[in-house]
Every structure is written in structure tokens, then in C-alpha cells.
PDB file of C-alpha atoms in Angstrom:
ATOM      1  CA  MET G   1      19.999 -13.406  52.745  1.00  0.00           C
ATOM      2  CA  ASP G   2      19.757 -10.278  50.593  1.00  0.00           C
ATOM      3  CA  PRO G   3      21.460  -7.385  52.429  1.00  0.00           C
ATOM      4  CA  ILE G   4      19.159  -4.876  50.744  1.00  0.00           C
ATOM      5  CA  GLU G   5      15.408  -5.125  51.203  1.00  0.00           C
ATOM      6  CA  ARG G   6      13.119  -3.923  48.424  1.00  0.00           C
ATOM      7  CA  VAL G   7      10.156  -2.055  49.896  1.00  0.00           C
ATOM      8  CA  SER G   8       8.394  -1.152  46.653  1.00  0.00           C
ATOM      9  CA  SER G   9       8.990  -1.020  42.936  1.00  0.00           C
ATOM     10  CA  ARG G  10       7.475   0.992  40.107  1.00  0.00           C
ATOM     11  CA  GLU G  11       8.043   0.838  36.377  1.00  0.00           C
ATOM     12  CA  VAL G  12       9.032   4.252  35.036  1.00  0.00           C
ATOM     13  CA  TYR G  13       9.730   3.394  31.373  1.00  0.00           C
ATOM     14  CA  ARG G  14       9.181   0.548  28.896  1.00  0.00           C
ATOM     15  CA  ASN G  15       9.968  -0.128  25.242  1.00  0.00           C
ATOM     16  CA  ASP G  16      10.484  -3.237  23.090  1.00  0.00           C
ATOM     17  CA  TRP G  17      14.049  -3.751  24.387  1.00  0.00           C
ATOM     18  CA  MET G  18      13.986  -2.833  28.067  1.00  0.00           C
ATOM     19  CA  THR G  19      12.151  -1.586  31.119  1.00  0.00           C
ATOM     20  CA  VAL G  20      13.382   0.847  33.734  1.00  0.00           C
ATOM     21  CA  ARG G  21      12.164   0.596  37.283  1.00  0.00           C
ATOM     22  CA  GLU G  22      12.753   2.520  40.485  1.00  0.00           C
ATOM     23  CA  ASP G  23      12.925   0.494  43.670  1.00  0.00           C
ATOM     24  CA  GLU G  24      12.582   1.906  47.174  1.00  0.00           C
ATOM     25  CA  ILE G  25      14.990  -0.010  49.372  1.00  0.00           C
ATOM     26  CA  VAL G  26      16.149  -0.338  52.954  1.00  0.00           C
ATOM     27  CA  ARG G  27      19.887  -0.818  53.485  1.00  0.00           C
ATOM     28  CA  PRO G  28      21.326  -3.212  56.099  1.00  0.00           C
ATOM     29  CA  ASP G  29      21.704  -0.320  58.590  1.00  0.00           C
ATOM     30  CA  GLY G  30      17.997   0.524  58.194  1.00  0.00           C
ATOM     31  CA  SER G  31      18.473   3.669  56.115  1.00  0.00           C
ATOM     32  CA  PRO G  32      16.161   4.148  53.110  1.00  0.00           C
ATOM     33  CA  GLY G  33      17.323   4.557  49.532  1.00  0.00           C
ATOM     34  CA  ILE G  34      16.413   4.069  45.889  1.00  0.00           C
ATOM     35  CA  TYR G  35      17.779   2.025  43.036  1.00  0.00           C
ATOM     36  CA  GLY G  36      17.153   2.758  39.367  1.00  0.00           C
ATOM     37  CA  VAL G  37      17.357  -0.558  37.489  1.00  0.00           C
ATOM     38  CA  VAL G  38      17.412  -1.237  33.756  1.00  0.00           C
ATOM     39  CA  ASP G  39      15.861  -4.647  33.091  1.00  0.00           C
ATOM     40  CA  LYS G  40      16.796  -6.303  29.808  1.00  0.00           C
ATOM     41  CA  PRO G  41      16.516  -9.946  28.799  1.00  0.00           C
ATOM     42  CA  HIS G  42      19.452 -12.336  28.613  1.00  0.00           C
ATOM     43  CA  TYR G  43      21.708 -11.664  25.631  1.00  0.00           C
ATOM     44  CA  ALA G  44      24.079 -13.824  23.647  1.00  0.00           C
ATOM     45  CA  LEU G  45      27.476 -12.825  22.276  1.00  0.00           C
ATOM     46  CA  VAL G  46      29.241 -14.916  19.651  1.00  0.00           C
ATOM     47  CA  ILE G  47      32.939 -15.069  18.792  1.00  0.00           C
ATOM     48  CA  PRO G  48      33.023 -16.427  15.214  1.00  0.00           C
ATOM     49  CA  TYR G  49      36.464 -17.993  14.718  1.00  0.00           C
ATOM     50  CA  ASP G  50      37.739 -19.856  11.662  1.00  0.00           C
ATOM     51  CA  GLY G  51      40.959 -21.033  13.335  1.00  0.00           C
ATOM     52  CA  GLU G  52      42.926 -17.978  12.220  1.00  0.00           C
ATOM     53  CA  ARG G  53      40.527 -15.048  12.052  1.00  0.00           C
ATOM     54  CA  LEU G  54      37.743 -13.501  14.122  1.00  0.00           C
ATOM     55  CA  HIS G  55      34.588 -12.118  12.526  1.00  0.00           C
ATOM     56  CA  LEU G  56      33.451  -8.739  13.905  1.00  0.00           C
ATOM     57  CA  VAL G  57      30.562  -6.406  13.223  1.00  0.00           C
ATOM     58  CA  GLU G  58      30.740  -2.621  13.128  1.00  0.00           C
ATOM     59  CA  GLN G  59      27.774  -0.391  13.743  1.00  0.00           C
ATOM     60  CA  TYR G  60      26.841   3.075  14.903  1.00  0.00           C
ATOM     61  CA  ARG G  61      26.190   3.112  18.632  1.00  0.00           C
ATOM     62  CA  TYR G  62      23.789   5.991  19.125  1.00  0.00           C
ATOM     63  CA  PRO G  63      24.399   6.590  22.874  1.00  0.00           C
ATOM     64  CA  LEU G  64      28.136   6.987  22.183  1.00  0.00           C
ATOM     65  CA  GLY G  65      27.755   8.815  18.864  1.00  0.00           C
ATOM     66  CA  LEU G  66      30.428   6.497  17.446  1.00  0.00           C
ATOM     67  CA  ARG G  67      30.825   3.515  15.154  1.00  0.00           C
ATOM     68  CA  ARG G  68      32.227   0.550  17.096  1.00  0.00           C
ATOM     69  CA  TRP G  69      33.680  -2.846  16.226  1.00  0.00           C
ATOM     70  CA  GLU G  70      32.434  -5.696  18.421  1.00  0.00           C
ATOM     71  CA  PHE G  71      31.506  -9.342  18.388  1.00  0.00           C
ATOM     72  CA  PRO G  72      27.971 -10.165  17.172  1.00  0.00           C
ATOM     73  CA  GLN G  73      25.576  -9.942  20.104  1.00  0.00           C
ATOM     74  CA  GLY G  74      22.034  -9.145  21.036  1.00  0.00           C
ATOM     75  CA  THR G  75      18.733 -10.035  22.615  1.00  0.00           C
ATOM     76  CA  ALA G  76      15.493 -11.383  21.214  1.00  0.00           C
ATOM     77  CA  PRO G  77      12.846  -8.867  20.111  1.00  0.00           C
ATOM     78  CA  ASN G  78      10.055  -7.764  22.448  1.00  0.00           C
ATOM     79  CA  ARG G  79      12.060  -8.632  25.577  1.00  0.00           C
ATOM     80  CA  GLN G  80      11.622 -12.375  24.954  1.00  0.00           C
ATOM     81  CA  ASP G  81      13.746 -14.803  26.915  1.00  0.00           C
ATOM     82  CA  LEU G  82      15.152 -17.416  24.531  1.00  0.00           C
ATOM     83  CA  ASP G  83      17.488 -20.298  25.199  1.00  0.00           C
ATOM     84  CA  PRO G  84      20.967 -18.682  25.109  1.00  0.00           C
ATOM     85  CA  ALA G  85      22.360 -21.181  22.558  1.00  0.00           C
ATOM     86  CA  GLU G  86      19.367 -20.605  20.266  1.00  0.00           C
ATOM     87  CA  LEU G  87      19.780 -16.855  20.675  1.00  0.00           C
ATOM     88  CA  ALA G  88      23.503 -17.084  19.874  1.00  0.00           C
ATOM     89  CA  ALA G  89      22.851 -18.969  16.627  1.00  0.00           C
ATOM     90  CA  ARG G  90      20.154 -16.441  15.723  1.00  0.00           C
ATOM     91  CA  GLU G  91      22.381 -13.398  16.401  1.00  0.00           C
ATOM     92  CA  LEU G  92      25.247 -14.917  14.420  1.00  0.00           C
ATOM     93  CA  ARG G  93      22.977 -15.609  11.436  1.00  0.00           C
ATOM     94  CA  GLU G  94      21.159 -12.247  11.605  1.00  0.00           C
ATOM     95  CA  GLU G  95      24.210 -10.026  11.921  1.00  0.00           C
ATOM     96  CA  THR G  96      26.809 -11.883   9.827  1.00  0.00           C
ATOM     97  CA  GLY G  97      25.045 -14.543   7.766  1.00  0.00           C
ATOM     98  CA  LEU G  98      27.351 -17.139   9.301  1.00  0.00           C
ATOM     99  CA  ARG G  99      26.135 -20.511  10.547  1.00  0.00           C
ATOM    100  CA  ALA G 100      28.184 -22.491  13.074  1.00  0.00           C
ATOM    101  CA  GLY G 101      28.687 -26.233  13.026  1.00  0.00           C
ATOM    102  CA  SER G 102      29.944 -25.985  16.613  1.00  0.00           C
ATOM    103  CA  MET G 103      28.922 -23.551  19.342  1.00  0.00           C
ATOM    104  CA  VAL G 104      30.682 -23.768  22.727  1.00  0.00           C
ATOM    105  CA  ALA G 105      29.541 -21.744  25.744  1.00  0.00           C
ATOM    106  CA  LEU G 106      32.482 -19.802  27.202  1.00  0.00           C
ATOM    107  CA  GLY G 107      30.819 -18.219  30.225  1.00  0.00           C
ATOM    108  CA  THR G 108      28.477 -15.594  31.629  1.00  0.00           C
ATOM    109  CA  ILE G 109      28.924 -11.827  31.448  1.00  0.00           C
ATOM    110  CA  ASP G 110      27.057  -9.280  33.566  1.00  0.00           C
ATOM    111  CA  VAL G 111      26.654  -6.092  31.521  1.00  0.00           C
ATOM    112  CA  ALA G 112      26.567  -3.417  34.224  1.00  0.00           C
ATOM    113  CA  PRO G 113      25.553  -5.009  37.537  1.00  0.00           C
ATOM    114  CA  GLY G 114      25.403  -1.674  39.337  1.00  0.00           C
ATOM    115  CA  LEU G 115      22.494  -0.499  37.181  1.00  0.00           C
ATOM    116  CA  SER G 116      21.198  -3.368  35.055  1.00  0.00           C
ATOM    117  CA  SER G 117      19.872  -6.863  35.659  1.00  0.00           C
ATOM    118  CA  GLN G 118      21.027  -7.995  32.214  1.00  0.00           C
ATOM    119  CA  ARG G 119      23.290 -11.018  31.924  1.00  0.00           C
ATOM    120  CA  GLY G 120      24.651 -12.700  28.836  1.00  0.00           C
ATOM    121  CA  THR G 121      26.322 -15.852  27.646  1.00  0.00           C
ATOM    122  CA  ALA G 122      29.407 -15.760  25.414  1.00  0.00           C
ATOM    123  CA  TYR G 123      29.909 -18.488  22.801  1.00  0.00           C
ATOM    124  CA  LEU G 124      32.730 -19.616  20.545  1.00  0.00           C
ATOM    125  CA  ALA G 125      31.384 -20.409  17.067  1.00  0.00           C
ATOM    126  CA  THR G 126      33.506 -22.601  14.770  1.00  0.00           C
ATOM    127  CA  GLU G 127      32.985 -24.786  11.677  1.00  0.00           C
ATOM    128  CA  LEU G 128      31.481 -21.728  10.008  1.00  0.00           C
ATOM    129  CA  THR G 129      29.609 -21.569   6.725  1.00  0.00           C
ATOM    130  CA  GLU G 130      28.599 -18.346   5.015  1.00  0.00           C
ATOM    131  CA  GLY G 131      25.113 -17.279   4.023  1.00  0.00           C
ATOM    132  CA  ALA G 132      22.965 -14.170   3.758  1.00  0.00           C
ATOM    133  CA  HIS G 133      22.526 -12.013   6.840  1.00  0.00           C
ATOM    134  CA  GLU G 134      19.036 -11.256   8.196  1.00  0.00           C
ATOM    135  CA  ARG G 135      19.580  -7.915   9.950  1.00  0.00           C
ATOM    136  CA  GLU G 136      16.927  -6.017  11.872  1.00  0.00           C
ATOM    137  CA  LEU G 137      16.078  -2.399  10.998  1.00  0.00           C
ATOM    138  CA  GLU G 138      18.347  -1.097  13.764  1.00  0.00           C
ATOM    139  CA  GLU G 139      21.255  -2.971  12.166  1.00  0.00           C
ATOM    140  CA  GLN G 140      20.911  -1.638   8.622  1.00  0.00           C
ATOM    141  CA  ASP G 141      24.196   0.319   8.851  1.00  0.00           C
ATOM    142  CA  MET G 142      26.123  -2.715  10.120  1.00  0.00           C
ATOM    143  CA  THR G 143      29.236  -3.916   8.334  1.00  0.00           C
ATOM    144  CA  THR G 144      31.272  -7.054   9.002  1.00  0.00           C
ATOM    145  CA  ALA G 145      34.876  -8.106   8.468  1.00  0.00           C
ATOM    146  CA  TRP G 146      37.387 -10.793   9.345  1.00  0.00           C
ATOM    147  CA  PHE G 147      40.416  -9.891  11.479  1.00  0.00           C
ATOM    148  CA  ALA G 148      43.518 -11.857  12.414  1.00  0.00           C
ATOM    149  CA  ARG G 149      43.901 -12.299  16.164  1.00  0.00           C
ATOM    150  CA  GLU G 150      46.942 -10.005  16.175  1.00  0.00           C
ATOM    151  CA  GLU G 151      44.969  -7.287  14.385  1.00  0.00           C
ATOM    152  CA  PHE G 152      42.111  -7.658  16.878  1.00  0.00           C
ATOM    153  CA  GLU G 153      44.532  -7.175  19.773  1.00  0.00           C
ATOM    154  CA  LYS G 154      46.076  -4.107  18.094  1.00  0.00           C
ATOM    155  CA  MET G 155      42.582  -2.643  17.723  1.00  0.00           C
ATOM    156  CA  VAL G 156      41.929  -3.229  21.443  1.00  0.00           C
ATOM    157  CA  ARG G 157      45.209  -1.554  22.407  1.00  0.00           C
ATOM    158  CA  ALA G 158      44.463   1.384  20.083  1.00  0.00           C
ATOM    159  CA  GLY G 159      41.011   1.920  21.619  1.00  0.00           C
ATOM    160  CA  GLU G 160      39.213   0.905  18.420  1.00  0.00           C
ATOM    161  CA  ILE G 161      37.462  -1.959  20.213  1.00  0.00           C
ATOM    162  CA  THR G 162      36.036  -0.757  23.520  1.00  0.00           C
ATOM    163  CA  ASP G 163      32.832  -2.781  23.886  1.00  0.00           C
ATOM    164  CA  ALA G 164      32.967  -4.208  27.414  1.00  0.00           C
ATOM    165  CA  GLN G 165      31.088  -7.386  26.488  1.00  0.00           C
ATOM    166  CA  SER G 166      33.456  -8.099  23.582  1.00  0.00           C
ATOM    167  CA  LEU G 167      36.502  -7.540  25.786  1.00  0.00           C
ATOM    168  CA  ALA G 168      35.084  -9.788  28.518  1.00  0.00           C
ATOM    169  CA  ALA G 169      34.254 -12.477  25.947  1.00  0.00           C
ATOM    170  CA  TRP G 170      37.805 -12.271  24.571  1.00  0.00           C
ATOM    171  CA  THR G 171      39.102 -12.947  28.093  1.00  0.00           C
ATOM    172  CA  LEU G 172      36.760 -15.933  28.402  1.00  0.00           C
ATOM    173  CA  LEU G 173      38.062 -17.262  25.067  1.00  0.00           C
ATOM    174  CA  LEU G 174      41.692 -16.929  26.183  1.00  0.00           C
ATOM    175  CA  LEU G 175      40.916 -18.764  29.434  1.00  0.00           C
ATOM    176  CA  HIS G 176      39.021 -21.462  27.490  1.00  0.00           C
ATOM    177  CA  GLU G 177      42.029 -22.002  25.225  1.00  0.00           C
ATOM    178  CA  ARG G 178      44.318 -22.458  28.239  1.00  0.00           C
ATOM    179  CA  GLY G 179      42.135 -25.360  29.322  1.00  0.00           C
TER     180      GLY G 179
END
């Protein structure tokens, strides 16, 4: 049983990537409240790994005002819900030009469960072949590079990689490798 009852809901904003709604709720003790919720479709994150190196993308993240290194990730356009494995292959190809001969699901990541309904699936991509990227307009400033695992970890420790989804996916990879 859901401990919070939704009384009503209204959409307050919509664009091609998300909707924002405000829900009137009643808490378990009977007191009223509101929740602002960002609804976004399922996303896929891909860890491209050639056995020695990880492939990352760097792009300007407007809300932060910073360029950030992270694993390739994203959602389908127009808030579509695609099969997560299909979406992962698409994001990998679009952002890096890489194609994976093997794609293994590592687990699920909730982006920000206190304010967003968005969930994602992290994948390990191996048996990689290179090709041309197919970036969207929003990704035109994106760059990519290969990093040794040790260099990746140094970047995390130095605060150069701070993307929560990438850090969570890294943890899922480490747990996957332990068996």
C-alpha cells in the first residue's frame, strides 16, 4: 500500500524531454502536502570498455555551467519509451560512433527519486568497433576520449567526474566484475 495518497495532479510544464507536474497529496497522518515531480522517460547509460580502457564523453552541462566527463547516456527524443538495450546501443552509436558486439545489463539507477520518476539501465559494452558518431544538436560540443581505469579513478577522486549516474554505473561494473 502506498503510504502517500495522490489527491490530484496537474501538469505545469512540458517540453520534448520532460514534463513537470504538481501533485496534491495526503500523508499517512492525514496532513495535506504537495510534490513537484519531474517525469522523464527511461534512460540508458553505457560503459564502453575495450578490456583496458573506458570511453567517456565530455560536454557542457548548461544547468551546472561546466563541462563534464561522463559515460554515454541519454533518452529517446520526444519522451519516447524505447527498449533499454535498444536505447543503449543507440546512445553509444550517437555519442561515440562505437558499436558493441556485446552489451550486458549491469543494473538499474534511479536518477533523483526525491524529485524525479526517471530510472535508467546501465550497460557494459564490449567487443567494440569504431564508426562515425550521429550526435543530436544538443551534443554538437561533445568530445570523446579513452581513459585507462586508473586515470578514470584519479579523475573521480579529483572531482573531474561528478556525474551521479556515471559514478553509480561504475559501482555496478565493479560489483559485476566481482561476480
